[in-house]
Short mmCIF file of C-alpha atoms and ligand atoms in Angstrom, two decimals:
data_model
loop_
_atom_site.label_atom_id
_atom_site.label_comp_id
_atom_site.label_asym_id
_atom_site.label_seq_id
_atom_site.Cartn_x
_atom_site.Cartn_y
_atom_site.Cartn_z
CA MET A 237 122.04 97.17 75.29
CA ILE A 238 120.85 97.33 77.82
CA LYS A 239 118.33 94.48 78.79
CA ILE A 240 114.63 95.47 80.11
CA LYS A 241 113.73 94.21 82.78
CA TYR A 242 110.55 92.91 83.88
CA CYS A 243 108.27 92.16 87.04
CA THR A 244 104.47 91.02 87.03
CA ASP A 245 102.06 89.67 89.14
CA ILE A 246 99.96 89.20 87.24
CA ASP A 247 99.83 85.94 84.82
CA ARG A 248 98.30 87.20 82.10
CA SER A 249 99.33 85.08 78.39
CA VAL A 250 98.71 89.07 76.83
CA LEU A 251 101.01 90.89 79.42
CA LEU A 252 103.75 87.50 79.11
CA SER A 253 103.62 87.53 75.64
CA ASN A 254 104.52 90.78 74.43
CA PHE A 255 107.31 91.33 77.49
CA GLU A 256 108.81 88.32 75.78
CA LYS A 257 108.68 90.03 71.89
CA ARG A 258 110.65 92.76 73.18
CA GLY A 259 113.69 90.50 74.53
CA TRP A 260 112.76 91.81 78.14
CA VAL A 261 113.95 89.41 81.01
CA HIS A 262 111.40 88.50 84.10
CA VAL A 263 113.15 89.59 87.41
CA GLY A 264 111.40 89.80 91.33
CA PRO A 265 109.89 92.57 92.24
CA GLU A 266 113.63 92.67 95.52
CA ASP A 267 115.12 93.41 92.12
CA ASP A 268 116.80 95.59 89.69
CA TRP A 269 113.72 96.64 87.25
CA HIS A 270 112.82 98.65 85.16
CA PHE A 271 109.25 97.80 84.77
CA TYR A 272 106.53 96.65 86.86
CA TRP A 273 102.91 95.60 85.77
CA THR A 274 101.33 95.03 89.17
CA SER A 275 98.05 93.68 90.61
CA LEU A 276 96.13 97.08 92.49
CA GLN A 277 97.30 94.94 95.87
CA THR A 278 101.33 95.14 95.16
CA CYS A 279 100.90 98.37 94.09
CA ARG A 280 99.39 100.18 97.07
CA CYS A 281 101.82 98.09 99.17
CA LEU A 282 105.07 99.48 96.93
CA PHE A 283 103.47 102.85 97.63
CA ASN A 284 102.51 102.25 100.94
CA ALA A 285 103.40 106.17 103.09
CA ASP A 286 105.89 103.88 104.97
CA LYS A 287 107.05 101.92 103.27
CA ASN A 288 109.02 105.01 101.57
CA TYR A 289 109.87 103.37 98.35
CA ARG A 290 111.81 105.55 95.96
CA LEU A 291 111.75 104.49 92.18
CA LYS A 292 114.56 105.37 90.03
CA ASP A 293 114.86 107.44 87.23
CA ASP A 294 114.81 104.29 84.74
CA GLN A 295 111.65 102.73 86.37
CA ILE A 296 108.18 103.40 84.89
CA ILE A 297 105.13 101.09 87.00
CA ASN A 298 101.54 100.83 85.68
CA HIS A 299 99.51 102.53 88.13
CA PHE A 300 99.30 105.63 89.95
CA PRO A 301 99.65 105.54 94.03
CA ASN A 302 96.37 106.87 93.90
CA HIS A 303 94.75 105.54 91.07
CA TYR A 304 91.21 105.30 92.93
CA GLU A 305 90.32 109.26 92.85
CA LEU A 306 89.03 107.16 89.25
CA GLY A 307 88.41 104.10 89.70
CA ARG A 308 86.18 103.63 93.49
CA LYS A 309 83.00 104.51 92.37
CA ASP A 310 82.24 107.25 95.47
CA LEU A 311 85.15 109.06 94.45
CA LEU A 312 84.59 109.31 91.23
CA ILE A 313 81.25 110.73 92.03
CA ARG A 314 82.52 113.41 94.53
CA ASN A 315 85.63 113.77 92.37
CA ILE A 316 82.89 114.90 89.34
CA ARG A 317 80.75 116.80 91.50
CA ARG A 318 83.75 119.23 92.44
CA TYR A 319 85.40 119.58 89.36
CA ARG A 320 81.56 120.65 88.57
CA ARG A 321 81.70 122.66 91.21
CA GLU A 322 84.84 124.90 90.16
CA LEU A 323 84.04 124.76 86.80
CA LEU A 324 80.73 126.50 87.58
CA LYS A 325 82.04 129.34 90.30
CA SER A 326 84.64 130.23 87.81
CA GLY A 327 82.04 130.80 84.88
CA ASN A 328 82.88 128.52 83.04
CA SER A 329 80.45 127.78 79.81
CA ILE A 330 81.02 123.97 80.07
CA ALA A 331 79.13 124.09 83.40
CA GLU A 332 76.41 125.99 81.66
CA CYS A 333 73.07 124.48 83.71
CA VAL A 334 69.79 125.14 82.59
CA ARG A 335 66.95 123.76 85.51
CA GLY A 336 69.19 122.85 86.77
CA THR A 337 70.65 120.38 85.00
CA PHE A 338 74.18 120.12 83.71
CA LEU A 339 74.37 120.53 79.53
CA TYR A 340 77.73 119.31 78.73
CA LEU A 341 78.85 117.76 82.41
CA ASP A 342 75.36 115.97 82.71
CA PHE A 343 77.02 112.50 81.94
CA ILE A 344 77.22 110.74 85.01
CA PRO A 345 73.61 109.21 86.47
CA SER A 346 72.87 110.93 89.72
CA THR A 347 74.74 109.13 92.22
CA TYR A 348 74.90 109.19 95.94
CA VAL A 349 77.18 108.41 98.72
CA LEU A 350 75.34 105.67 101.59
CA PRO A 351 75.38 105.19 103.78
CA VAL A 352 76.47 109.23 104.48
CA ASP A 353 74.20 111.45 101.29
CA TYR A 354 71.05 108.80 102.28
CA ASN A 355 69.31 111.88 103.45
CA LEU A 356 69.98 113.47 99.69
CA PHE A 357 68.97 110.41 98.16
CA LEU A 358 65.21 110.82 99.77
CA GLU A 359 65.06 113.97 98.84
CA GLU A 360 65.35 112.93 95.11
CA TYR A 361 64.10 109.84 95.63
CA ARG A 362 60.48 111.40 96.34
CA LYS A 363 61.05 114.17 93.84
CA ASN A 364 61.21 111.01 90.99
CA PRO A 365 61.29 107.64 92.73
CA SER A 366 61.97 105.26 89.66
CA THR A 367 64.32 102.57 89.62
CA TRP A 368 68.10 103.20 90.85
CA ILE A 369 70.47 100.36 91.05
CA VAL A 370 72.88 99.71 94.80
CA LYS A 371 76.99 98.76 94.04
CA PRO A 372 79.62 97.90 96.45
CA SER A 373 82.13 101.73 96.02
CA GLY A 374 84.98 99.36 95.71
CA LYS A 375 83.68 96.18 94.19
CA SER A 376 84.52 94.89 90.82
CA ARG A 377 82.24 92.65 88.10
CA GLY A 378 79.16 92.77 89.22
CA SER A 379 79.94 91.93 93.34
CA GLY A 380 77.11 93.00 95.08
CA ILE A 381 74.97 95.10 92.51
CA PHE A 382 71.19 95.24 92.99
CA LEU A 383 68.11 97.15 91.56
CA ILE A 384 65.55 99.00 94.21
CA ASP A 385 61.59 100.26 91.95
CA LYS A 386 61.08 101.61 95.70
CA LEU A 387 62.22 103.06 99.22
CA SER A 388 61.21 99.53 101.24
CA GLN A 389 63.57 97.30 99.40
CA LEU A 390 66.01 100.41 100.35
CA LYS A 391 65.09 100.29 103.96
CA LYS A 392 64.87 96.41 104.01
CA TRP A 393 68.36 95.95 102.38
CA SER A 394 70.27 98.82 105.25
CA LYS A 395 68.20 96.99 108.37
CA GLU A 396 69.97 93.60 107.16
CA LYS A 397 73.29 95.50 106.61
CA LYS A 398 73.53 97.10 110.14
CA TYR A 399 73.62 100.22 107.97
CA ARG A 400 72.45 103.55 109.87
CA LYS A 401 72.71 106.57 108.07
CA ASN A 402 75.05 108.20 110.68
CA ALA A 403 77.10 104.96 110.28
CA SER A 404 80.90 104.47 110.61
CA THR A 405 81.79 105.79 107.76
CA LYS A 406 84.79 103.30 107.99
CA LYS A 407 82.19 100.66 107.40
CA GLU A 408 82.02 99.71 103.62
CA THR A 409 80.41 102.26 101.38
CA TYR A 410 77.79 101.88 98.80
CA ILE A 411 76.65 104.15 95.42
CA ILE A 412 73.03 104.29 94.67
CA SER A 413 72.44 105.90 91.11
CA ARG A 414 69.64 106.41 88.94
CA TYR A 415 68.91 103.42 86.60
CA ILE A 416 69.33 104.13 82.91
CA GLU A 417 66.06 102.57 82.26
CA ASN A 418 65.98 103.23 78.44
CA PRO A 419 69.36 102.02 77.30
CA LEU A 420 70.13 101.59 73.43
CA LEU A 421 68.85 98.47 72.57
CA ILE A 422 70.28 95.79 69.68
CA SER A 423 68.38 93.07 68.93
CA GLY A 424 66.09 93.56 72.15
CA LYS A 425 69.38 93.53 74.70
CA LYS A 426 71.23 95.68 76.49
CA PHE A 427 75.38 96.22 75.49
CA ASP A 428 78.04 98.57 77.43
CA LEU A 429 80.62 99.69 76.38
CA ARG A 430 84.33 99.04 77.17
CA LEU A 431 87.29 101.88 76.79
CA TYR A 432 90.23 101.91 77.34
CA VAL A 433 92.00 104.77 77.21
CA LEU A 434 96.19 104.73 78.87
CA VAL A 435 97.01 108.65 80.58
CA THR A 436 100.86 108.86 81.18
CA SER A 437 100.88 112.12 83.14
CA PHE A 438 98.13 114.32 84.08
CA HIS A 439 99.87 117.11 85.12
CA PRO A 440 99.89 118.17 81.56
CA LEU A 441 97.10 115.78 81.22
CA LYS A 442 98.50 113.12 78.28
CA ALA A 443 95.51 110.97 77.58
CA TYR A 444 95.02 108.47 74.78
CA LEU A 445 91.96 106.00 73.75
CA PHE A 446 92.71 102.63 72.30
CA LYS A 447 90.60 102.08 68.48
CA PHE A 448 89.00 98.65 69.76
CA GLY A 449 87.13 98.71 71.86
CA PHE A 450 84.13 96.40 72.20
CA CYS A 451 80.66 96.03 73.54
CA ARG A 452 79.67 93.76 75.74
CA PHE A 453 75.73 91.82 75.73
CA CYS A 454 73.54 91.00 78.10
CA SER A 455 72.33 87.75 77.51
CA VAL A 456 68.15 87.76 78.50
CA LYS A 457 66.26 90.84 76.24
CA TYR A 458 65.57 93.85 78.04
CA ASN A 459 61.74 95.21 78.52
CA ALA A 460 61.83 98.54 79.95
CA HIS A 461 57.58 98.24 80.40
CA LEU A 462 57.54 94.45 82.32
CA MET A 463 60.77 95.63 84.14
CA ASP A 464 61.88 92.54 86.28
CA ILE A 465 64.53 93.84 88.64
CA ASN A 466 65.89 91.06 89.55
CA CYS A 467 66.75 89.78 86.46
CA LEU A 468 70.48 90.61 86.42
CA PHE A 469 70.94 88.60 83.24
CA ALA A 470 68.71 91.48 81.33
CA HIS A 471 70.33 94.24 83.98
CA LEU A 472 74.15 93.55 84.27
CA THR A 473 76.50 93.20 81.66
CA ASN A 474 79.64 92.42 83.56
CA VAL A 475 80.94 88.75 81.39
CA SER A 476 81.09 87.24 85.12
CA VAL A 477 77.68 87.85 86.27
CA GLN A 478 76.57 86.73 81.95
CA LYS A 479 78.98 83.79 81.81
CA GLU A 480 76.23 81.94 84.50
CA GLY A 481 74.04 82.94 82.36
CA GLU A 482 72.06 79.68 80.59
CA ASP A 483 71.87 82.11 77.85
CA TYR A 484 75.64 82.41 77.49
CA ASN A 485 77.80 81.72 73.88
CA ASN A 486 81.94 81.27 74.66
CA ILE A 487 81.78 82.09 71.44
CA HIS A 488 81.23 85.07 70.91
CA GLY A 489 81.27 86.12 75.10
CA GLY A 490 78.12 88.68 74.94
CA LYS A 491 81.38 90.64 72.91
CA TRP A 492 80.50 93.46 69.62
CA SER A 493 83.69 95.39 68.27
CA THR A 494 82.92 98.73 68.24
CA GLU A 495 83.83 99.03 64.60
CA ASN A 496 80.75 96.67 63.74
CA LEU A 497 78.23 98.75 66.71
CA LYS A 498 79.65 102.11 64.96
CA LEU A 499 78.67 100.00 61.91
CA TYR A 500 75.39 99.22 63.08
CA LEU A 501 74.85 102.99 63.74
CA THR A 502 74.94 104.51 60.77
CA SER A 503 73.49 102.61 59.10
CA THR A 504 70.66 102.73 61.20
CA ARG A 505 70.76 105.88 62.97
CA GLY A 506 73.18 108.03 60.16
CA GLU A 507 76.95 109.10 60.05
CA LYS A 508 76.63 112.32 62.18
CA ARG A 509 74.40 110.77 64.80
CA THR A 510 77.61 108.09 64.95
CA ARG A 511 79.90 111.29 65.43
CA LYS A 512 78.71 112.25 67.09
CA LEU A 513 78.34 109.77 69.88
CA PHE A 514 82.19 109.06 69.94
CA ASP A 515 83.16 112.84 70.16
CA ASP A 516 80.27 112.82 73.01
CA ILE A 517 82.70 109.76 74.84
CA SER A 518 85.55 111.09 74.13
CA PHE A 519 84.41 114.61 76.23
CA ILE A 520 83.33 112.57 79.01
CA ILE A 521 86.83 110.61 78.97
CA VAL A 522 88.49 113.78 79.07
CA HIS A 523 86.74 115.62 81.23
CA SER A 524 86.10 112.55 83.89
CA LEU A 525 90.25 112.72 83.98
CA LYS A 526 90.66 116.51 84.18
CA ALA A 527 88.26 115.72 87.24
CA ALA A 528 90.55 113.83 88.94
CA ARG A 529 93.41 115.74 87.91
CA SER A 530 93.93 117.87 91.21
CA VAL A 531 93.98 114.82 92.97
CA MET A 532 96.30 113.03 91.42
CA SER A 533 99.70 111.96 91.85
CA HIS A 534 102.58 114.06 89.69
CA ASP A 535 104.84 111.32 89.79
CA THR A 536 106.34 110.53 86.61
CA HIS A 537 107.64 107.08 86.79
CA CYS A 538 103.29 106.53 86.34
CA PHE A 539 100.70 105.20 83.52
CA GLU A 540 97.79 104.04 83.44
CA CYS A 541 95.21 102.13 81.49
CA TYR A 542 91.91 102.79 82.78
CA GLY A 543 89.08 100.29 81.60
CA TYR A 544 85.80 102.97 80.78
CA ASP A 545 82.73 101.43 80.53
CA ILE A 546 80.23 103.37 78.85
CA ILE A 547 76.31 103.00 79.25
CA VAL A 548 74.68 104.60 75.37
CA ASP A 549 70.95 105.24 75.88
CA GLU A 550 68.24 105.46 73.41
CA ASP A 551 68.03 108.90 72.68
CA LEU A 552 72.60 108.38 71.56
CA LYS A 553 73.11 110.22 75.21
CA PRO A 554 76.34 108.38 76.43
CA TRP A 555 76.62 107.48 80.41
CA LEU A 556 80.21 106.96 82.30
CA ILE A 557 79.11 104.35 84.70
CA GLU A 558 82.70 103.57 86.17
CA VAL A 559 85.94 103.71 85.93
CA ASN A 560 88.54 100.37 86.08
CA SER A 561 91.71 101.25 87.40
CA SER A 562 92.43 97.61 86.78
CA PRO A 563 90.43 96.38 83.19
CA SER A 564 90.58 92.18 82.62
CA LEU A 565 92.62 91.18 80.52
CA THR A 566 91.20 88.21 80.72
CA CYS A 567 90.44 86.71 77.32
CA THR A 568 87.56 85.04 76.68
CA THR A 569 87.34 84.67 73.07
CA SER A 570 90.19 84.76 70.41
CA SER A 571 89.08 88.29 68.75
CA ASP A 572 89.37 88.65 72.79
CA HIS A 573 93.27 87.57 72.74
CA ILE A 574 93.85 90.13 69.75
CA LEU A 575 91.85 93.01 71.12
CA LYS A 576 93.57 92.52 74.56
CA SER A 577 97.23 91.65 73.39
CA ASN A 578 97.39 95.02 70.39
CA LEU A 579 96.34 96.98 73.28
CA ILE A 580 99.65 95.81 75.75
CA GLU A 581 101.60 96.33 72.41
CA SER A 582 100.67 99.50 72.15
CA ILE A 583 100.67 100.51 75.72
CA LEU A 584 104.46 99.62 75.27
CA SER A 585 105.08 101.54 72.64
CA VAL A 586 103.47 104.99 73.69
CA VAL A 587 105.37 104.77 77.27
CA LEU A 588 108.57 104.21 76.74
CA PRO A 589 111.11 106.50 75.10
CA SER A 590 112.25 105.76 70.93
CA SER A 591 115.69 104.25 73.23
CA GLY A 592 113.09 101.50 74.44
CA ILE A 593 114.33 102.45 78.30
CA PRO A 594 112.12 103.35 80.94
CA ASN A 595 113.00 106.84 81.70
CA CYS A 596 110.82 109.40 83.78
CA ARG A 597 112.01 112.57 83.30
CA TRP A 598 111.25 111.66 79.30
CA ASP A 599 108.31 114.59 78.55
CA LYS A 600 106.43 111.48 77.39
CA THR A 601 105.67 112.54 73.86
CA PRO A 602 105.32 109.70 71.55
CA SER A 603 105.96 110.40 68.09
CA PRO A 604 102.99 110.17 65.75
CA GLU A 605 104.10 105.49 64.62
CA SER A 606 104.85 104.32 68.19
CA LEU A 607 100.96 105.72 68.77
CA VAL A 608 100.49 102.50 67.59
CA ASN A 609 96.20 102.01 68.04
CA PHE A 610 96.22 104.87 70.06
CA ASP A 611 94.19 108.17 68.91
CA VAL A 612 95.52 111.46 71.16
CA LEU A 613 92.84 112.27 73.66
CA ILE A 614 94.28 115.36 74.89
CA ASP A 615 98.16 116.31 75.53
CA GLU A 616 98.49 119.77 76.89
CA LEU A 617 101.80 119.80 75.71
CA LEU A 618 100.58 119.45 72.01
N1 ATP B 837 72.98 103.84 86.04
C1 ATP B 837 73.34 102.86 85.79
N2 ATP B 837 71.88 102.06 84.64
C2 ATP B 837 71.64 101.45 83.67
N3 ATP B 837 72.14 100.57 84.11
C3 ATP B 837 73.74 100.42 84.48
C4 ATP B 837 74.15 101.76 85.77
N4 ATP B 837 74.77 101.39 87.01
C5 ATP B 837 75.65 100.06 86.44
N5 ATP B 837 74.57 99.54 85.33
C6 ATP B 837 74.79 98.09 84.67
O1 ATP B 837 75.31 97.48 85.63
C7 ATP B 837 76.43 96.91 85.21
C8 ATP B 837 77.85 96.71 86.49
O2 ATP B 837 78.21 97.76 86.82
P1 ATP B 837 79.47 98.20 87.43
O3 ATP B 837 80.20 98.31 85.94
O4 ATP B 837 79.91 99.59 87.99
O5 ATP B 837 79.57 97.87 88.70
P2 ATP B 837 81.20 96.46 88.66
O6 ATP B 837 81.23 95.09 89.84
O7 ATP B 837 82.39 97.26 89.30
O8 ATP B 837 81.37 96.38 87.29
P3 ATP B 837 82.75 95.22 86.32
O9 ATP B 837 83.31 94.45 86.56
O10 ATP B 837 83.17 96.03 85.46
O11 ATP B 837 84.70 97.03 87.52
C9 ATP B 837 76.95 97.67 84.18
O12 ATP B 837 78.19 97.12 83.38
C10 ATP B 837 76.33 97.88 83.77
O13 ATP B 837 74.92 97.49 83.43
#
């Protein structure tokens, strides 16, 4: 009986307890591991072109070498734009447009990359000013994010940053997105949804949606009419931001399960509209994966669990906010611990063949029982 050797540089109990439960043995990165759960940084070093690293058939790893094609905010938008253009050109009905707006593929708020798209942004801003949100392309946890509702605020910021529209692209890029001003509110508070999506292959596309996601609530009420753009506790749902607020609740952590959300929506908006919302979310996920597919690695040693962030507006339209390549495994509440532990258990079950030994030549078709708490979103081999 082969003992599976795992390696990880992430010290999270939900991971380690699952590895131990399976009787796996911990080894170092230089050893002959079968399963590597790495941070993004280690993954970058491992797949660094200069290293010419080759994995063996019985080794699998939790990231694709170019996971950032979805995980970086600027690349995600670039891939979605290209995908829309290609579908439009080929006459695909999914890319149907009415007066310049995609009927089905309008699922990401209008976004521009700064500084390269500054003039395009200006054009759009002049037509329709409203509120915009500025975010560093490669950061997370709400870091460096701010809102603007006047062009002068962006100009002042870019001056301070010494940002010029023709500045070298080596500088850190930002994105500026139209702010969703009419989010669905529950008890007057804004929230977003965190959903987990496991991708075991992009060629063919095989993706699974974890049954248990959660909503992350702001701790301060949202007021669309008297909008204070500087009160980030009312606008940014990131736990790392909310934790700093006076009104943060340590017990429930401002979180609600997606099951609770479904019950709430079914009673307030009806079953049909609730079902449609969740079908629309699945549609968004599948098409965002398809958008990145042509540039994604074919490496069969890799799988990835993405954290999808979705905002639902008051018309129950879901908007894709971002995709995280390394969703947090930190647990802030006891329900968090149960959910994330269950997530890891389900991931291990899907990515391993029935022998339990990693095998990159396996066709990655899990049995219905081994899906545990995942639902198939798309499997182009089925
Ligand atoms: N276009 C938008 N309209 C309304 N709210 C938004 C928009 N974009 C982002 N937000 C809010 O700001 C928060 C932070 O944005 P985002 O998730 O893109 O940044 P991040 O720092 O990368 O966060 P994460 O820690 O999830 O990686 C979101 O959770 C959401 O609440």
